[in-house]
C-alpha positions as a Python dict, from the first residue, in 0.01 Angstrom:
ca = {
    (1, 'M'): (0, 0, 0),
    (2, 'A'): (155, 327, -112),
    (3, 'M'): (125, 632, 106),
    (4, 'A'): (-4, 941, -71),
    (5, 'T'): (161, 1271, -6),
    (6, 'S'): (-34, 1589, 19),
    (7, 'S'): (51, 1953, 52),
    (8, 'S'): (-104, 2166, 322),
    (9, 'Y'): (-132, 2457, 79),
    (10, 'P'): (-233, 2453, -287),
    (11, 'P'): (21, 2578, -539),
    (12, 'P'): (6, 2951, -618),
    (13, 'P'): (-201, 3060, -916),
    (14, 'P'): (-6, 3082, -1240),
    (15, 'F'): (-33, 3462, -1263),
    (16, 'Y'): (217, 3504, -975),
    (17, 'R'): (488, 3490, -1243),
    (18, 'L'): (371, 3831, -1366),
    (19, 'Y'): (514, 3989, -1048),
    (20, 'K'): (869, 3847, -1057),
    (21, 'N'): (1040, 4185, -1114),
    (22, 'F'): (823, 4379, -871),
    (23, 'E'): (1105, 4431, -618),
    (24, 'Q'): (1331, 4593, -878),
    (25, 'D'): (1062, 4772, -1077),
    (26, 'A'): (721, 4827, -915),
    (27, 'S'): (575, 4942, -1247),
    (28, 'S'): (644, 4598, -1400),
    (29, 'A'): (331, 4458, -1237),
    (30, 'P'): (22, 4441, -1458),
    (31, 'E'): (-253, 4695, -1416),
    (32, 'P'): (-550, 4585, -1205),
    (33, 'P'): (-858, 4483, -1398),
    (34, 'P'): (-1110, 4758, -1474),
    (35, 'P'): (-1418, 4786, -1253),
    (36, 'I'): (-1708, 4568, -1357),
    (37, 'D'): (-1958, 4763, -1562),
    (38, 'G'): (-2315, 4639, -1577),
    (39, 'P'): (-2468, 4329, -1421),
    (40, 'F'): (-2255, 4033, -1314),
    (41, 'K'): (-2302, 3698, -1146),
    (42, 'A'): (-2116, 3591, -831),
    (43, 'L'): (-2179, 3266, -648),
    (44, 'G'): (-2491, 3210, -854),
    (45, 'V'): (-2651, 3544, -764),
    (46, 'D'): (-2703, 3830, -1011),
    (47, 'Y'): (-2563, 4168, -905),
    (48, 'T'): (-2526, 4514, -1051),
    (49, 'G'): (-2243, 4757, -991),
    (50, 'D'): (-2487, 5032, -900),
    (51, 'V'): (-2549, 5112, -536),
    (52, 'V'): (-2921, 5174, -538),
    (53, 'I'): (-3133, 5173, -227),
    (54, 'P'): (-3483, 5065, -323),
    (55, 'S'): (-3747, 5325, -257),
    (56, 'L'): (-4011, 5283, 8),
    (57, 'E'): (-4278, 5288, -262),
    (58, 'S'): (-4125, 4977, -421),
    (59, 'H'): (-4200, 4801, -91),
    (60, 'N'): (-4551, 4951, -73),
    (61, 'V'): (-4459, 5167, 226),
    (62, 'R'): (-4573, 5528, 259),
    (63, 'Q'): (-4283, 5773, 286),
    (64, 'L'): (-4318, 6012, 580),
    (65, 'Y'): (-4035, 6249, 490),
    (66, 'P'): (-3994, 6469, 179),
    (67, 'K'): (-3873, 6314, -145),
    (68, 'G'): (-3576, 6443, -338),
    (69, 'P'): (-3200, 6461, -322),
    (70, 'N'): (-3179, 6752, -76),
    (71, 'I'): (-3303, 6583, 240),
    (72, 'D'): (-3193, 6722, 576),
    (73, 'F'): (-3125, 6385, 734),
    (74, 'K'): (-3064, 6521, 1082),
    (75, 'K'): (-3394, 6712, 1087),
    (76, 'E'): (-3595, 6424, 940),
    (77, 'L'): (-3445, 6167, 1176),
    (78, 'R'): (-3524, 6389, 1474),
    (79, 'T'): (-3879, 6441, 1350),
    (80, 'L'): (-3936, 6070, 1299),
    (81, 'N'): (-3782, 5991, 1638),
    (82, 'R'): (-4013, 6236, 1815),
    (83, 'E'): (-4308, 6098, 1624),
    (84, 'L'): (-4206, 5746, 1726),
    (85, 'Q'): (-4187, 5847, 2091),
    (86, 'L'): (-4531, 6006, 2071),
    (87, 'H'): (-4683, 5698, 1908),
    (88, 'I'): (-4528, 5467, 2167),
    (89, 'L'): (-4677, 5679, 2447),
    (90, 'E'): (-5014, 5674, 2271),
    (91, 'L'): (-4984, 5296, 2235),
    (92, 'A'): (-4925, 5266, 2610),
    (93, 'D'): (-5235, 5479, 2678),
    (94, 'I'): (-5445, 5274, 2437),
    (95, 'L'): (-5327, 4946, 2590),
    (96, 'V'): (-5440, 5072, 2931),
    (97, 'E'): (-5771, 5231, 2825),
    (98, 'R'): (-5885, 5036, 2512),
    (99, 'P'): (-5669, 4723, 2465),
    (100, 'S'): (-5871, 4604, 2167),
    (101, 'Q'): (-5771, 4910, 1956),
    (102, 'Y'): (-5392, 4872, 1968),
    (103, 'A'): (-5347, 4738, 1610),
    (104, 'R'): (-5369, 5082, 1443),
    (105, 'R'): (-5094, 5227, 1667),
    (106, 'V'): (-4870, 4924, 1605),
    (107, 'E'): (-4912, 4978, 1229),
    (108, 'D'): (-4818, 5347, 1270),
    (109, 'I'): (-4509, 5256, 1474),
    (110, 'T'): (-4409, 4998, 1213),
    (111, 'L'): (-4441, 5260, 939),
    (112, 'I'): (-4224, 5504, 1136),
    (113, 'F'): (-3960, 5235, 1196),
    (114, 'K'): (-3951, 5147, 826),
    (115, 'N'): (-3901, 5514, 737),
    (116, 'L'): (-3627, 5550, 999),
    (117, 'H'): (-3447, 5244, 865),
    (118, 'H'): (-3473, 5371, 509),
    (119, 'L'): (-3328, 5709, 606),
    (120, 'L'): (-3044, 5542, 795),
    (121, 'N'): (-2972, 5309, 505),
    (122, 'S'): (-2954, 5613, 278),
    (123, 'L'): (-2664, 5734, 494),
    (124, 'R'): (-2465, 5408, 461),
    (125, 'P'): (-2257, 5517, 158),
    (126, 'H'): (-2155, 5836, 341),
    (127, 'Q'): (-2070, 5633, 650),
    (128, 'A'): (-1860, 5392, 444),
    (129, 'R'): (-1664, 5680, 286),
    (130, 'A'): (-1608, 5846, 625),
    (131, 'T'): (-1495, 5515, 777),
    (132, 'L'): (-1255, 5454, 490),
    (133, 'I'): (-1111, 5805, 521),
    (134, 'H'): (-1064, 5756, 895),
    (135, 'M'): (-894, 5418, 844),
    (136, 'L'): (-657, 5560, 582),
    (137, 'E'): (-570, 5859, 800),
    (138, 'S'): (-504, 5624, 1091),
    (139, 'Q'): (-278, 5406, 874),
    (140, 'I'): (-86, 5715, 759),
    (141, 'Q'): (-43, 5826, 1121),
    (142, 'H'): (81, 5479, 1224),
    (143, 'R'): (328, 5472, 936),
    (144, 'K'): (459, 5819, 1019),
    (145, 'Q'): (503, 5709, 1379),
    (146, 'A'): (686, 5394, 1264),
    (147, 'I'): (915, 5605, 1043),
    (148, 'E'): (993, 5838, 1335),
    (149, 'D'): (1065, 5537, 1556),
    (150, 'I'): (1299, 5390, 1293),
    (151, 'K'): (1479, 5725, 1257),
    (152, 'Q'): (1521, 5752, 1633),
    (153, 'R'): (1657, 5397, 1660),
    (154, 'R'): (1890, 5461, 1367),
    (155, 'E'): (2028, 5769, 1541),
    (156, 'E'): (2075, 5570, 1863),
    (157, 'A'): (2252, 5293, 1670),
    (158, 'Q'): (2477, 5545, 1494),
    (159, 'K'): (2558, 5706, 1828),
    (160, 'L'): (2645, 5366, 1980),
    (161, 'L'): (2857, 5277, 1678),
    (162, 'G'): (3039, 5610, 1702),
    (163, 'E'): (3105, 5558, 2072),
    (164, 'S'): (3221, 5201, 2007),
    (165, 'L'): (3457, 5316, 1732),
    (166, 'H'): (3590, 5590, 1960),
    (167, 'I'): (3651, 5337, 2238),
    (168, 'L'): (3815, 5093, 1995),
    (169, 'D'): (4035, 5367, 1852),
    (170, 'G'): (4135, 5471, 2204),
    (171, 'S'): (4222, 5115, 2309),
    (172, 'Q'): (4430, 5053, 1996),
    (173, 'T'): (4648, 5360, 2058),
    (174, 'N'): (4739, 5244, 2412),
}
């Protein structure tokens, strides 16, 4: 019975050979592929390159804030939050006084929550950009700090080497 050998890692893809001169010449690497334009399929699911948040109307939900590109998100979120608080208090009153009539208030609260979620989801691209900017700025700061640390250690090493050479020169003359 022959024993089969196996590798813990698969071999690298064949395109690694395109990067053999990267250390000497960084421009020798091939350009990255262009962004995908139009629809594409990944893992059996169809996607588009467009970042489009479906409208509330496409989900048959009434929009409680103004339509259009110039929405004051802060104002609208505050308004919806206050409205939500009011409806929750009204729901508590209804549950105490007329428990059989709670369904209408629950529907109103659901509508407010759906509008809040849609507004928040509209802010996701802005949040992603701001997070990316913050991460890149943090990386730059860490790299600058690492460079300063390397410079400081280099100066210390040069100082120690200078002192060592001075001591060696002094001991050789005696």
